[in-house]
XYZ file of C-alpha atoms in Angstrom:
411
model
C -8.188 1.266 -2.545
C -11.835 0.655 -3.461
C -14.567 3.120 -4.165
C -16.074 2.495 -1.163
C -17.246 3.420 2.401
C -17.061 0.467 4.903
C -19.964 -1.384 5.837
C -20.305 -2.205 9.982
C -21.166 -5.140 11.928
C -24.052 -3.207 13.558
C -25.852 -3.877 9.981
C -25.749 -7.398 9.835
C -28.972 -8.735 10.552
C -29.113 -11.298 13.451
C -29.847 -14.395 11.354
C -27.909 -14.116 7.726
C -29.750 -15.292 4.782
C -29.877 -18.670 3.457
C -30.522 -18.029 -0.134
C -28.753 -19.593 -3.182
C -29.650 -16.817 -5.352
C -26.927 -14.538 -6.431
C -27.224 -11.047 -4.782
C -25.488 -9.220 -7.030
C -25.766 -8.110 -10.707
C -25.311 -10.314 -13.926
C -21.594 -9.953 -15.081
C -21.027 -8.163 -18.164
C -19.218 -11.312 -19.367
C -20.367 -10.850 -23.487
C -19.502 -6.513 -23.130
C -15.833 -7.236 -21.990
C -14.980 -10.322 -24.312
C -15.834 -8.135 -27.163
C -13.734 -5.409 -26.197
C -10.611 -8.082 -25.409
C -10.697 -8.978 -28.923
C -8.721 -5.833 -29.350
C -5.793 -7.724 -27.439
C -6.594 -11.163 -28.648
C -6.284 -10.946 -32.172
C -2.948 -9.224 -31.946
C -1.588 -11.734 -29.828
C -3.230 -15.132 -31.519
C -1.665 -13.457 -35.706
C 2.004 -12.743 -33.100
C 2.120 -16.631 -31.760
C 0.586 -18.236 -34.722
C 1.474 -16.621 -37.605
C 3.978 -14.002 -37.894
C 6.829 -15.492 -35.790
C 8.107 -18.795 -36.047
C 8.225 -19.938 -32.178
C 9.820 -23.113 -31.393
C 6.886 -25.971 -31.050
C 7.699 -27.369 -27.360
C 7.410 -23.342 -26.085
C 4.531 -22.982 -27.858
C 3.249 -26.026 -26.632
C 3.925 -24.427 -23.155
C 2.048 -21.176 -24.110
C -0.765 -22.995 -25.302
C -1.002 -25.156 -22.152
C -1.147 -22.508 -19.928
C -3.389 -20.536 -22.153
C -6.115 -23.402 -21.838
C -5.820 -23.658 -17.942
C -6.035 -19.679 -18.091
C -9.238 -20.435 -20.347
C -10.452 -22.794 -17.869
C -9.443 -20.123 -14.848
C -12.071 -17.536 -16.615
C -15.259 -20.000 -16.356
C -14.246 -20.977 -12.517
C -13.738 -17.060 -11.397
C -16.589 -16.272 -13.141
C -18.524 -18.979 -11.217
C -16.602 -18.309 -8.072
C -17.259 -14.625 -7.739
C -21.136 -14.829 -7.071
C -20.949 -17.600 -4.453
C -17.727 -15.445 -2.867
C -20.425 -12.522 -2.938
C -22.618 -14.299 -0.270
C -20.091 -15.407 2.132
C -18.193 -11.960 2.495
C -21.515 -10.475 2.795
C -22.679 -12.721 5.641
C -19.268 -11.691 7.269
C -20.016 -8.274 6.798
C -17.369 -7.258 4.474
C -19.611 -4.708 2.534
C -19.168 -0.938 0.994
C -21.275 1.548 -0.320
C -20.260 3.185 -3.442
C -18.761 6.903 -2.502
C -19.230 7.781 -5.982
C -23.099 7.034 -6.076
C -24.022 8.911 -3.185
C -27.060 10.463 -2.813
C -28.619 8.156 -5.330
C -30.198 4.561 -4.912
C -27.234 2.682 -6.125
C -25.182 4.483 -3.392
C -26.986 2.917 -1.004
C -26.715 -0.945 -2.026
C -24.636 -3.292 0.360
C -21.406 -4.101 -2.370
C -19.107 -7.443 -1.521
C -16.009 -6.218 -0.973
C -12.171 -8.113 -0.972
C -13.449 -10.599 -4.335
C -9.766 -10.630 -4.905
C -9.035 -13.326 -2.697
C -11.465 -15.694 -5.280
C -9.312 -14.555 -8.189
C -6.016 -14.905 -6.367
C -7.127 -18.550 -5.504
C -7.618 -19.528 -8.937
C -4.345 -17.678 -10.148
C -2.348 -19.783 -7.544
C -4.031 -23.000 -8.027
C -3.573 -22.627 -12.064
C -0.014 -21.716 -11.871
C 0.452 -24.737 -9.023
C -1.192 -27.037 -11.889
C 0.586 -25.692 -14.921
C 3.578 -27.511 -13.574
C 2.946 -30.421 -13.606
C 3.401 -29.974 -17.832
C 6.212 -27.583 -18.059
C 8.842 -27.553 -14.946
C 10.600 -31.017 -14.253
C 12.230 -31.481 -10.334
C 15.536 -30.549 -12.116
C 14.431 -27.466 -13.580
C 16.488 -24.347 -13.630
C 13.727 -22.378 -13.349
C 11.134 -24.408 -10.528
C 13.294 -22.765 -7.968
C 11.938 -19.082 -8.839
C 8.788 -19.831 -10.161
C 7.690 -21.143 -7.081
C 9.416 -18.119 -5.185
C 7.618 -16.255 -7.472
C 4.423 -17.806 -6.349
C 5.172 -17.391 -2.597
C 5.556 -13.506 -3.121
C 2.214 -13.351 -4.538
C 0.379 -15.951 -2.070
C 2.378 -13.560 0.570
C 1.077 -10.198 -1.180
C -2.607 -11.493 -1.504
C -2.765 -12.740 2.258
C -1.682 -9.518 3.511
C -4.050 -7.485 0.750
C -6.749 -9.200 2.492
C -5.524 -8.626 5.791
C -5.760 -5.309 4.880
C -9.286 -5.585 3.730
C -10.161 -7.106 6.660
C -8.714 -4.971 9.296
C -8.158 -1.884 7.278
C -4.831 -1.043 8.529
C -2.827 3.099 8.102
C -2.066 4.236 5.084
C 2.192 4.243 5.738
C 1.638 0.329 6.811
C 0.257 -0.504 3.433
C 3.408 1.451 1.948
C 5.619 -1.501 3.846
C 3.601 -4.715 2.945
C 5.030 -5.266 -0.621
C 8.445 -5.180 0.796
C 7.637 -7.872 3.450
C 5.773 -10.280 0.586
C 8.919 -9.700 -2.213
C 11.675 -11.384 0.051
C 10.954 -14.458 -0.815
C 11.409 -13.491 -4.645
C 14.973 -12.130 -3.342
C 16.295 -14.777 -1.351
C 15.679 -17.035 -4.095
C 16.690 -15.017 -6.724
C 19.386 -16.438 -8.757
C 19.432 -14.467 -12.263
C 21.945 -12.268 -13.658
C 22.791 -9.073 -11.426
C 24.324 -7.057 -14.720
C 23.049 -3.927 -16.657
C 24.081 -3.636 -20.194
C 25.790 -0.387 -20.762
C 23.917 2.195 -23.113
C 25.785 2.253 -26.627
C 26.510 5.953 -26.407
C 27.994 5.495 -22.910
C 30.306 3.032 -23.798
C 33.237 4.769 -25.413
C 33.210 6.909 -22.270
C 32.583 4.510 -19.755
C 34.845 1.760 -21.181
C 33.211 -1.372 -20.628
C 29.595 -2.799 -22.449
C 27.954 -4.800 -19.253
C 28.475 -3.542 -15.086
C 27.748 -5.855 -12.386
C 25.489 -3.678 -9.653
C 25.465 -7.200 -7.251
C 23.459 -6.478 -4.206
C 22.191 -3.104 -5.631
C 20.744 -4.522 -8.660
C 18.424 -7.238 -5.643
C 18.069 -3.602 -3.919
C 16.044 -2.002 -7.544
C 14.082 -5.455 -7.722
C 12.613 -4.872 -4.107
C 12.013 -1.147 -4.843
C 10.436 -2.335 -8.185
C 8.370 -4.676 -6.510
C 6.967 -2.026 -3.690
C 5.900 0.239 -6.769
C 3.906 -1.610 -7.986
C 1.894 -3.489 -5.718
C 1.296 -0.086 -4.144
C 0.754 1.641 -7.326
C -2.036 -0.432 -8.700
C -3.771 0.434 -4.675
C -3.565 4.309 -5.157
C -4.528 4.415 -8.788
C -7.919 3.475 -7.712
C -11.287 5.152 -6.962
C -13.402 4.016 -10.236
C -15.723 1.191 -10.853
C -13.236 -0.838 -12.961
C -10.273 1.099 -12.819
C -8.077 -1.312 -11.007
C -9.255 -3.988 -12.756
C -8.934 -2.293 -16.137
C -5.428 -1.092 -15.846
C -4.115 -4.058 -14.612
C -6.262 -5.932 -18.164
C -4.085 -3.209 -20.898
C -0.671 -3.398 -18.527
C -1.076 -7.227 -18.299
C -2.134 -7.618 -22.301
C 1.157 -5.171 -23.227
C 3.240 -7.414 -21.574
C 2.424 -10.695 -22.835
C 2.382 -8.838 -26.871
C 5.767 -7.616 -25.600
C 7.306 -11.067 -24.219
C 5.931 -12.995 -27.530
C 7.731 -10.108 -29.363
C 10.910 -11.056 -27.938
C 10.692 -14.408 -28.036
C 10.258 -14.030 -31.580
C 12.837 -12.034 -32.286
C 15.612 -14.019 -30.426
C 17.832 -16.500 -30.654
C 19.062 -17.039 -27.554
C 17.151 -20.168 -25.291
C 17.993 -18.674 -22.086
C 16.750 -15.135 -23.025
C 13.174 -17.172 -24.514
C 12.850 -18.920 -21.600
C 12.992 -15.919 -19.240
C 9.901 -14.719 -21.579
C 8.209 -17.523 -21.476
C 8.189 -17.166 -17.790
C 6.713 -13.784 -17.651
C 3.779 -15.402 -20.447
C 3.445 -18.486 -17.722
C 2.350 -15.883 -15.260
C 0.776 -13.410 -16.872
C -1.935 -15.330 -18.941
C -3.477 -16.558 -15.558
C -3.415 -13.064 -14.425
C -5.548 -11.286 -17.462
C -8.029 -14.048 -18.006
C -8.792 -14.218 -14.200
C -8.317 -10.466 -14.229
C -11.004 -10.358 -17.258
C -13.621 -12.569 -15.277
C -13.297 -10.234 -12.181
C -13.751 -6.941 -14.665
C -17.116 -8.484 -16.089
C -18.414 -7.718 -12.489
C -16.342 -4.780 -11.386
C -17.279 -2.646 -14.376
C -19.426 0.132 -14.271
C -21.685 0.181 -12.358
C -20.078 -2.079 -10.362
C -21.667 -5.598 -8.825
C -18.632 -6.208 -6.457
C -15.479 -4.096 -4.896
C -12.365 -6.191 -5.558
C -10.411 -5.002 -2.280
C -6.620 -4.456 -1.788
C -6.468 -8.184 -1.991
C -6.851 -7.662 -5.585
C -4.522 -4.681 -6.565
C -2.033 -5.769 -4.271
C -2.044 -9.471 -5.573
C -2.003 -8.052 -9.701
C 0.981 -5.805 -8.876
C 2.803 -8.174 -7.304
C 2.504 -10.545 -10.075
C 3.430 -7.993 -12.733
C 6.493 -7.264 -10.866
C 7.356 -10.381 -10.528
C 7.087 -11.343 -14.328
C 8.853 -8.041 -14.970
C 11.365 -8.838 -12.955
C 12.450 -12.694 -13.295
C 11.369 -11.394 -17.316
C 14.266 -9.188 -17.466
C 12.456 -6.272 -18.756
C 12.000 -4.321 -15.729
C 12.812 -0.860 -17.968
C 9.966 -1.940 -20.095
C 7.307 -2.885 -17.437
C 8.139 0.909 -15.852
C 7.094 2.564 -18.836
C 3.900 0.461 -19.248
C 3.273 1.867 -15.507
C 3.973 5.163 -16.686
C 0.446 6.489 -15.832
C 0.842 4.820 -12.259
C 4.224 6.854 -12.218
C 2.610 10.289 -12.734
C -0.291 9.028 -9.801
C 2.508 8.188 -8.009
C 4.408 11.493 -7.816
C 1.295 13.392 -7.627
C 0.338 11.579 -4.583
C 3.840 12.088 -2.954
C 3.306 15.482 -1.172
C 0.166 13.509 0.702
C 1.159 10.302 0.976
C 4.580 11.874 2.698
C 2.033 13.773 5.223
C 3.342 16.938 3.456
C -0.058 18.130 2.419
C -2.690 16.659 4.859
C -4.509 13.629 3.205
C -8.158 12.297 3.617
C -9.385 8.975 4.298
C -10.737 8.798 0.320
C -9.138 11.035 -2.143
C -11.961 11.422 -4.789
C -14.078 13.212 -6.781
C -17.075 15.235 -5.754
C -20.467 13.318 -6.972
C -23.112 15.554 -7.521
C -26.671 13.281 -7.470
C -28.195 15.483 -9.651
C -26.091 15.013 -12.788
C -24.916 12.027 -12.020
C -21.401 13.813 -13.089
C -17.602 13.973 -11.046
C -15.819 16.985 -10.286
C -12.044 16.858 -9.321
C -10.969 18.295 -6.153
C -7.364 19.444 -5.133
C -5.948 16.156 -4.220
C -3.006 14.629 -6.126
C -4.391 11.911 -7.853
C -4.526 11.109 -11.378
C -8.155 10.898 -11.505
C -8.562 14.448 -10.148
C -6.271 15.751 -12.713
C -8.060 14.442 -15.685
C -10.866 15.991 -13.948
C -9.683 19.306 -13.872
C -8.039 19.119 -17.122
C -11.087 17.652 -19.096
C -14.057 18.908 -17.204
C -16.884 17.101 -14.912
C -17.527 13.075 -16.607
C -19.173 10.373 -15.739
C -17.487 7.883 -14.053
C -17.998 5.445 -16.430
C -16.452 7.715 -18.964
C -13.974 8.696 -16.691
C -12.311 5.490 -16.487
C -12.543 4.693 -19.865
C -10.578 7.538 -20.299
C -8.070 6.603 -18.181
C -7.678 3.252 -19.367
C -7.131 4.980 -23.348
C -4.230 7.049 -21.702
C -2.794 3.554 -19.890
C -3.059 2.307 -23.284
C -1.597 4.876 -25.153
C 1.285 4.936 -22.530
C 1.799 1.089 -23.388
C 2.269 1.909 -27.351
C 4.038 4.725 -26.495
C 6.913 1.966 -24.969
C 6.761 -0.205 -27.710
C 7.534 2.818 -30.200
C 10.543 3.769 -27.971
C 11.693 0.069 -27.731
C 11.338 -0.016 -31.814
C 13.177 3.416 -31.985
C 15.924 3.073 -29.852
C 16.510 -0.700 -30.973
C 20.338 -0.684 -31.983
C 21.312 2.425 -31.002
C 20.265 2.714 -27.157
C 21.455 -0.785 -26.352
């Protein structure tokens, strides 16, 4: 969901224009490279210092971390030119949330997710050629893996292009994650709690079919969550930047701590994926943030939660990645009674702008955005998100202080 009113074909001008120029805004490339040092250091002292990680996976890690390096500069060159076409196709907004004002009236480019889902793909094809051989264990899923999300993005933009019913958008996800399941060949168990055991009599239950039945749930959550926790400049992009950088400190953590190949290598994975996702993800937030030169579309938030799930999920730490999305969660169920049709629900469920102040108000719907709203009192937008994105990344410490205290005792 974008912050957005459609643009119509009765605006485009007869003869498009021909300029190389860029028509929108200089990214804010320098502002949110500063702010991912916050992430980066962390993650740099965890690989390179404070855990010993074998060489050849750290060789892997470093590979991909390059290509993702290289992915930045291309999205970052790609957006702009990606502005022009999809505005000489008509496939412009206006910002809802700058109504009344002269920013709310500027023709926005809208579905720039499909330029950072085309680098993600095409880095992750590349990467490979240096890590998977034909006889790889793993080539099998990581390229099922990458046919979910090729599948997710060309129906996001589908979406963005035909702007199909809410309760359709609810089904896509499941459509794009059957490739993950058909060629899902990974473990099907659940270790048993610790406290459970002495009742239950057994450490590790097989769930077989229902355990492929959670992954496809898990995978419509959150592609679908990431859409309805929307409505900000930078807020889709933003939460998916802390969600994605949580993961990756949490998969080096485990690698780390391990012993076992298999269990590294399932980490590793999640890394390969992930590290494509933020610094693409980072490129498309230098031009998304506030105010915003470009709308990234339902290609975009339906692409980033597809690829979370499926790192999550071919990861093994699908508990984990739910508590990370534990501010999508709370969206989630406060969007239930509307998204059900229980409580009648509009076309855009956001705040009231006011022109004059420049400041949001939060209306009755069930979003999270409202609530913070009502709770915290009329904000900027900008402000807004920012403090939405503190709460995604307070929920995100709050799961690795759970994982530290229940280590040992939970499981």
């Amino acid at each position: 969901m974008a912050v957005r009113k459609r643009g119509t074909s009765e605006a485009a001008p007869a003869n498009p224009p021909t300029t190389t120029d860029s028509p929108i805004a200089p990214s804010k490339v320098g502002q949110i490279l500063r702010v991912s040092l916050i992430f980066f250091v962390p993650y740099l002292y965890l690989i390179f210092s404070h855990y010993k990680i074998d060489s050849d996976l750290k060789r892997s890690i470093l590979i991909n971390a390059i290509l993702s390096s290289a992915g930045f500069v291309v999205t970052l060159t790609m957006i702009p030119v990606a502005s022009r076409y999809v505005l000489r196709r008509n496939l412009f907004g206006y910002d809802i949330n700058k109504k009344g004002t002269h920013q709310g009236s500027v023709k926005v480019p809208e579905t720039l997710g499909i330029a950072v889902g085309i680098v993600f793909l095409v880095l992750a094809i590349l990467f490979q050629y240096f890590n998977f051989t034909s006889d790889s264990n793993w080539l099998v899923e990581y390229n099922a893996a990458l046919a979910s999300i090729c599948f997710m993005m060309l129906l996001g933009f589908v979406d963005d292009v035909l702007d199909v019913p809410w309760r359709v958008k609810l089904l896509l996800p499941s459509i794009a994650a059957l490739p993950l399941l058909m060629a899902y060949a990974g473990h099907t168990t659940i270790i048993i709690p610790k406290p459970l055991v002495p009742y239950l009599g057994f450490e590790v239950l097989d769930l077989g079919w229902i355990y492929k039945l959670y992954m496809w749930l898990l995978a419509i959550f959150c592609t679908n969550s990431i859409n309805i926790h929307a409505g900000l400049n930078g807020l889709e992009v933003g939460q998916t930047v802390v969600i994605s950088s949580a993961i990756l400190i949490h998969n080096v953590m485990q690698i780390g701590v391990s012993s076992d190949p298999e269990y590294k290598q399932a980490h590793a994975f999640s890394i390969y994926l992930v590290q494509p996702l933020l610094a693409t993800s980072l490129a498309l937030l230098s031009y998304n943030w506030y105010p915003s030169s470009v709308f990234v579309g339902d290609t975009y938030t339906y692409f980033a939660g597809m690829t979370m799930a499926v790192a999550g999920i071919l990861g093994h730490f699908s508990e984990t990645l739910l508590i990370f999305f534990l501010p999508q969660v709370l969206n989630f169920l406060l969007s239930l009674p509307q998204l059900s049709g229980y409580i009648p629900c509009p076309r855009h469920r956001l705040p009231r702008f006011d022109p004059q102040t420049g400041l949001l108000t939060g209306t009755n719907d069930g979003t999270l955005v409202n609530l913070f709203l009502r709770q915290f009192g009329r904000r900027s937008e900008k402000s807004l998100c920012i403090l939405l994105l503190i709460f995604q990344a307070i929920c995100c410490c709050f799961c690795f202080m759970l994982r530290w205290f229940l280590t040992g005792w939970y499981k």
